Amino acid sequence: PPILLQTLVYGPLCLAAAAFSAWLEGTGGLAAKTAWFFAAGMAVTGVTAALGLMMFQLFAQPERFGAPSGAALWRFRAVGLSAGPSMGLSAGLCGLQALLPPETRGRVLRMSAENQYVRITTVAGETLLRCTLSEAAERVPQGEGLRVHRSHWLAFDQVAELGYRRGNLQATTRDGRIVPIGRAQSKVLKARLRERTPMS
């Protein structure tokens, strides 16, 4: 119905444009040419209306296309949540907690960018938020971790080992995940880890 309605709304405009185009050619067969231009205009209008509606639904209702639904869809906004020891939170206020589903709230262990979403892994589980990694990292208390790569954030205490592979620095987390470390962040990460635990 929305596509049909939009097409009908633009019908008079298409008819006027078709008649004007047929008049400009001025070589006879005015009615036939008007009908042809009108049919072509309505076809383009119908396709455009369908594409516009599809794009609207894709961005306004992303859960219909496989995106997370409900509270996991984050349009960046200011919220607050009191930290509590039962959630394993640090003393600083973690602004991500109120954006997470209740069953996955807890201290943030790592985050990774996945297209328009960020996968948040906490002590309680993981979920996807519709945001950028920069926005998510800004909501975690400073000193908890570091954005170690353009696509990854990692809590300092989750680094079990640092090592090089094919000339690239990588971190192995406590649960065995491999996280790439950007060159610009490697010195900062090593320094922070030395402050917490002397490294050999």
mmCIF file of C-alpha atoms in Angstrom:
data_model
loop_
_atom_site.group_PDB
_atom_site.id
_atom_site.type_symbol
_atom_site.label_atom_id
_atom_site.label_comp_id
_atom_site.label_asym_id
_atom_site.label_seq_id
_atom_site.Cartn_x
_atom_site.Cartn_y
_atom_site.Cartn_z
ATOM 1 C CA PRO A 1 0.000 0.000 0.000
ATOM 2 C CA PRO A 2 2.690 2.644 0.746
ATOM 3 C CA ILE A 3 4.292 2.036 -2.659
ATOM 4 C CA LEU A 4 0.928 2.255 -4.451
ATOM 5 C CA LEU A 5 0.023 5.411 -2.541
ATOM 6 C CA GLN A 6 3.298 7.124 -3.414
ATOM 7 C CA THR A 7 2.942 6.106 -7.050
ATOM 8 C CA LEU A 8 -0.607 7.526 -7.227
ATOM 9 C CA VAL A 9 0.471 10.770 -5.601
ATOM 10 C CA TYR A 10 3.079 11.288 -8.313
ATOM 11 C CA GLY A 11 0.653 10.190 -11.073
ATOM 12 C CA PRO A 12 -0.606 13.689 -11.999
ATOM 13 C CA LEU A 13 2.940 15.018 -12.094
ATOM 14 C CA CYS A 14 4.004 12.157 -14.376
ATOM 15 C CA LEU A 15 1.020 12.798 -16.639
ATOM 16 C CA ALA A 16 1.843 16.488 -16.929
ATOM 17 C CA ALA A 17 5.508 15.721 -17.629
ATOM 18 C CA ALA A 18 4.525 13.113 -20.227
ATOM 19 C CA ALA A 19 2.185 15.516 -22.047
ATOM 20 C CA PHE A 20 4.827 18.235 -22.038
ATOM 21 C CA SER A 21 7.487 15.851 -23.370
ATOM 22 C CA ALA A 22 5.167 14.640 -26.147
ATOM 23 C CA TRP A 23 4.320 18.241 -27.053
ATOM 24 C CA LEU A 24 8.025 19.124 -27.261
ATOM 25 C CA GLU A 25 8.633 16.404 -29.836
ATOM 26 C CA GLY A 26 5.733 17.741 -31.903
ATOM 27 C CA THR A 27 5.810 15.146 -34.700
ATOM 28 C CA GLY A 28 2.263 13.792 -34.400
ATOM 29 C CA GLY A 29 0.827 10.934 -32.379
ATOM 30 C CA LEU A 30 0.515 13.124 -29.333
ATOM 31 C CA ALA A 31 -1.742 10.711 -27.414
ATOM 32 C CA ALA A 32 0.461 7.677 -28.069
ATOM 33 C CA LYS A 33 3.614 9.515 -27.071
ATOM 34 C CA THR A 34 1.947 10.902 -23.953
ATOM 35 C CA ALA A 35 0.872 7.389 -22.955
ATOM 36 C CA TRP A 36 4.400 6.079 -23.537
ATOM 37 C CA PHE A 37 6.087 8.811 -21.520
ATOM 38 C CA PHE A 38 3.473 8.440 -18.778
ATOM 39 C CA ALA A 39 4.028 4.665 -18.552
ATOM 40 C CA ALA A 40 7.796 5.130 -18.408
ATOM 41 C CA GLY A 41 7.478 7.841 -15.742
ATOM 42 C CA MET A 42 5.162 5.746 -13.592
ATOM 43 C CA ALA A 43 7.485 2.748 -13.859
ATOM 44 C CA VAL A 44 10.443 4.812 -12.662
ATOM 45 C CA THR A 45 8.289 6.312 -9.901
ATOM 46 C CA GLY A 46 7.185 2.858 -8.708
ATOM 47 C CA VAL A 47 10.749 1.526 -8.609
ATOM 48 C CA THR A 48 11.965 4.650 -6.809
ATOM 49 C CA ALA A 49 9.155 4.410 -4.245
ATOM 50 C CA ALA A 50 9.973 0.738 -3.607
ATOM 51 C CA LEU A 51 13.689 1.455 -3.146
ATOM 52 C CA GLY A 52 12.946 4.408 -0.883
ATOM 53 C CA LEU A 53 10.635 2.348 1.302
ATOM 54 C CA MET A 54 13.196 -0.455 1.509
ATOM 55 C CA MET A 55 15.960 1.947 2.574
ATOM 56 C CA PHE A 56 13.647 3.524 5.155
ATOM 57 C CA GLN A 57 12.841 0.138 6.687
ATOM 58 C CA LEU A 58 16.499 -0.876 6.609
ATOM 59 C CA PHE A 59 17.521 2.109 8.728
ATOM 60 C CA ALA A 60 14.348 2.635 10.771
ATOM 61 C CA GLN A 61 13.651 -1.061 11.505
ATOM 62 C CA PRO A 62 17.010 -2.850 11.178
ATOM 63 C CA GLU A 63 15.838 -5.777 13.338
ATOM 64 C CA ARG A 64 13.693 -6.935 10.385
ATOM 65 C CA PHE A 65 16.908 -7.533 8.445
ATOM 66 C CA GLY A 66 18.768 -9.559 11.062
ATOM 67 C CA ALA A 67 20.068 -6.769 13.283
ATOM 68 C CA PRO A 68 19.758 -6.991 17.085
ATOM 69 C CA SER A 69 16.448 -5.766 18.453
ATOM 70 C CA GLY A 70 15.236 -4.014 21.550
ATOM 71 C CA ALA A 71 17.764 -2.613 23.978
ATOM 72 C CA ALA A 72 20.681 -3.851 21.878
ATOM 73 C CA LEU A 73 19.957 -1.176 19.270
ATOM 74 C CA TRP A 74 21.861 1.840 20.451
ATOM 75 C CA ARG A 75 21.304 5.313 19.119
ATOM 76 C CA PHE A 76 24.043 7.188 21.003
ATOM 77 C CA ARG A 77 22.447 8.853 24.006
ATOM 78 C CA ALA A 78 23.356 9.823 27.542
ATOM 79 C CA VAL A 79 22.261 7.428 30.250
ATOM 80 C CA GLY A 80 23.433 6.588 33.730
ATOM 81 C CA LEU A 81 23.684 3.492 35.877
ATOM 82 C CA SER A 82 24.967 2.969 39.373
ATOM 83 C CA ALA A 83 27.831 0.520 39.496
ATOM 84 C CA GLY A 84 27.607 -2.367 41.881
ATOM 85 C CA PRO A 85 30.093 -4.971 43.110
ATOM 86 C CA SER A 86 27.747 -7.820 42.152
ATOM 87 C CA MET A 87 28.129 -6.839 38.491
ATOM 88 C CA GLY A 88 31.913 -6.899 38.624
ATOM 89 C CA LEU A 89 32.159 -3.212 37.731
ATOM 90 C CA SER A 90 35.067 -0.958 38.495
ATOM 91 C CA ALA A 91 34.740 1.998 40.832
ATOM 92 C CA GLY A 92 34.322 4.303 37.834
ATOM 93 C CA LEU A 93 30.923 4.578 36.212
ATOM 94 C CA CYS A 94 30.708 2.503 33.036
ATOM 95 C CA GLY A 95 28.310 4.251 30.691
ATOM 96 C CA LEU A 96 27.841 1.112 28.599
ATOM 97 C CA GLN A 97 25.986 -0.833 31.267
ATOM 98 C CA ALA A 98 22.542 0.712 30.792
ATOM 99 C CA LEU A 99 22.833 0.062 27.052
ATOM 100 C CA LEU A 100 23.427 -3.654 27.522
ATOM 101 C CA PRO A 101 20.702 -6.270 28.021
ATOM 102 C CA PRO A 102 20.402 -7.015 31.768
ATOM 103 C CA GLU A 103 21.709 -10.556 31.356
ATOM 104 C CA THR A 104 25.001 -9.376 29.816
ATOM 105 C CA ARG A 105 25.799 -6.438 32.091
ATOM 106 C CA GLY A 106 29.136 -6.525 33.830
ATOM 107 C CA ARG A 107 32.723 -5.365 33.549
ATOM 108 C CA VAL A 108 33.758 -4.969 29.922
ATOM 109 C CA LEU A 109 36.504 -7.384 28.844
ATOM 110 C CA ARG A 110 36.848 -6.610 25.146
ATOM 111 C CA MET A 111 35.071 -4.966 22.229
ATOM 112 C CA SER A 112 35.365 -5.423 18.493
ATOM 113 C CA ALA A 113 33.875 -3.460 15.594
ATOM 114 C CA GLU A 114 31.610 -5.378 13.199
ATOM 115 C CA ASN A 115 30.337 -3.125 10.389
ATOM 116 C CA GLN A 116 27.772 -0.768 11.995
ATOM 117 C CA TYR A 117 27.885 -2.632 15.313
ATOM 118 C CA VAL A 118 30.269 -3.295 18.178
ATOM 119 C CA ARG A 119 30.448 -6.698 19.837
ATOM 120 C CA ILE A 120 30.718 -6.130 23.587
ATOM 121 C CA THR A 121 32.093 -8.985 25.695
ATOM 122 C CA THR A 122 31.601 -8.677 29.458
ATOM 123 C CA VAL A 123 32.084 -10.994 32.417
ATOM 124 C CA ALA A 124 28.436 -12.042 31.935
ATOM 125 C CA GLY A 125 28.353 -12.643 28.177
ATOM 126 C CA GLU A 126 28.320 -10.681 24.940
ATOM 127 C CA THR A 127 25.963 -8.637 22.808
ATOM 128 C CA LEU A 128 25.924 -6.281 19.820
ATOM 129 C CA LEU A 129 25.374 -2.531 20.046
ATOM 130 C CA ARG A 130 24.629 -0.274 17.086
ATOM 131 C CA CYS A 131 27.398 2.305 17.504
ATOM 132 C CA THR A 132 31.030 2.919 16.651
ATOM 133 C CA LEU A 133 33.958 1.529 18.596
ATOM 134 C CA SER A 134 35.028 5.075 19.480
ATOM 135 C CA GLU A 135 31.629 5.818 21.043
ATOM 136 C CA ALA A 136 31.687 2.581 23.019
ATOM 137 C CA ALA A 137 35.277 3.048 24.225
ATOM 138 C CA GLU A 138 34.513 6.567 25.462
ATOM 139 C CA ARG A 139 31.928 5.118 27.865
ATOM 140 C CA VAL A 140 34.328 2.730 29.568
ATOM 141 C CA PRO A 141 36.246 4.260 32.525
ATOM 142 C CA GLN A 142 39.760 5.361 31.633
ATOM 143 C CA GLY A 143 42.389 3.005 32.925
ATOM 144 C CA GLU A 144 40.278 -0.103 32.352
ATOM 145 C CA GLY A 145 41.643 -0.815 28.909
ATOM 146 C CA LEU A 146 42.827 0.535 25.592
ATOM 147 C CA ARG A 147 41.725 0.697 21.999
ATOM 148 C CA VAL A 148 44.590 -1.459 20.781
ATOM 149 C CA HIS A 149 43.557 -1.490 17.122
ATOM 150 C CA ARG A 150 41.136 0.418 14.917
ATOM 151 C CA SER A 151 38.695 -2.505 15.304
ATOM 152 C CA HIS A 152 39.476 -3.733 18.834
ATOM 153 C CA TRP A 153 39.372 -2.553 22.452
ATOM 154 C CA LEU A 154 40.849 -4.728 25.196
ATOM 155 C CA ALA A 155 40.840 -4.578 28.998
ATOM 156 C CA PHE A 156 44.389 -4.561 30.356
ATOM 157 C CA ASP A 157 43.849 -7.523 32.667
ATOM 158 C CA GLN A 158 42.672 -9.696 29.761
ATOM 159 C CA VAL A 159 46.090 -9.692 28.101
ATOM 160 C CA ALA A 160 47.715 -13.039 28.844
ATOM 161 C CA GLU A 161 50.579 -12.769 26.371
ATOM 162 C CA LEU A 162 52.073 -10.459 23.781
ATOM 163 C CA GLY A 163 53.912 -11.801 20.770
ATOM 164 C CA TYR A 164 54.829 -11.140 17.160
ATOM 165 C CA ARG A 165 53.556 -13.040 14.142
ATOM 166 C CA ARG A 166 54.887 -12.142 10.704
ATOM 167 C CA GLY A 167 56.147 -8.892 12.142
ATOM 168 C CA ASN A 168 52.816 -7.869 13.635
ATOM 169 C CA LEU A 169 52.221 -7.603 17.367
ATOM 170 C CA GLN A 170 49.313 -9.642 18.708
ATOM 171 C CA ALA A 171 47.776 -10.138 22.137
ATOM 172 C CA THR A 172 46.507 -13.462 23.375
ATOM 173 C CA THR A 173 43.636 -12.989 25.813
ATOM 174 C CA ARG A 174 42.944 -15.084 28.885
ATOM 175 C CA ASP A 175 40.293 -17.055 26.977
ATOM 176 C CA GLY A 176 42.604 -17.730 24.036
ATOM 177 C CA ARG A 177 41.436 -15.058 21.584
ATOM 178 C CA ILE A 178 43.997 -13.427 19.301
ATOM 179 C CA VAL A 179 43.691 -9.641 19.047
ATOM 180 C CA PRO A 180 45.868 -7.573 16.667
ATOM 181 C CA ILE A 181 47.758 -4.627 18.155
ATOM 182 C CA GLY A 182 48.279 -1.474 16.099
ATOM 183 C CA ARG A 183 51.785 -0.061 15.929
ATOM 184 C CA ALA A 184 50.696 3.275 17.352
ATOM 185 C CA GLN A 185 49.121 1.560 20.385
ATOM 186 C CA SER A 186 51.852 -1.020 21.067
ATOM 187 C CA LYS A 187 54.082 1.260 23.155
ATOM 188 C CA VAL A 188 51.151 2.507 25.229
ATOM 189 C CA LEU A 189 49.897 -1.031 25.843
ATOM 190 C CA LYS A 190 53.329 -2.341 26.853
ATOM 191 C CA ALA A 191 53.838 0.582 29.203
ATOM 192 C CA ARG A 192 50.469 0.097 30.900
ATOM 193 C CA LEU A 193 51.056 -3.630 31.282
ATOM 194 C CA ARG A 194 54.467 -3.010 32.847
ATOM 195 C CA GLU A 195 52.831 -0.662 35.348
ATOM 196 C CA ARG A 196 50.405 -3.404 36.403
ATOM 197 C CA THR A 197 52.659 -6.448 36.211
ATOM 198 C CA PRO A 198 56.401 -6.409 35.460
ATOM 199 C CA MET A 199 57.026 -8.181 32.161
ATOM 200 C CA SER A 200 60.120 -10.217 31.363
#
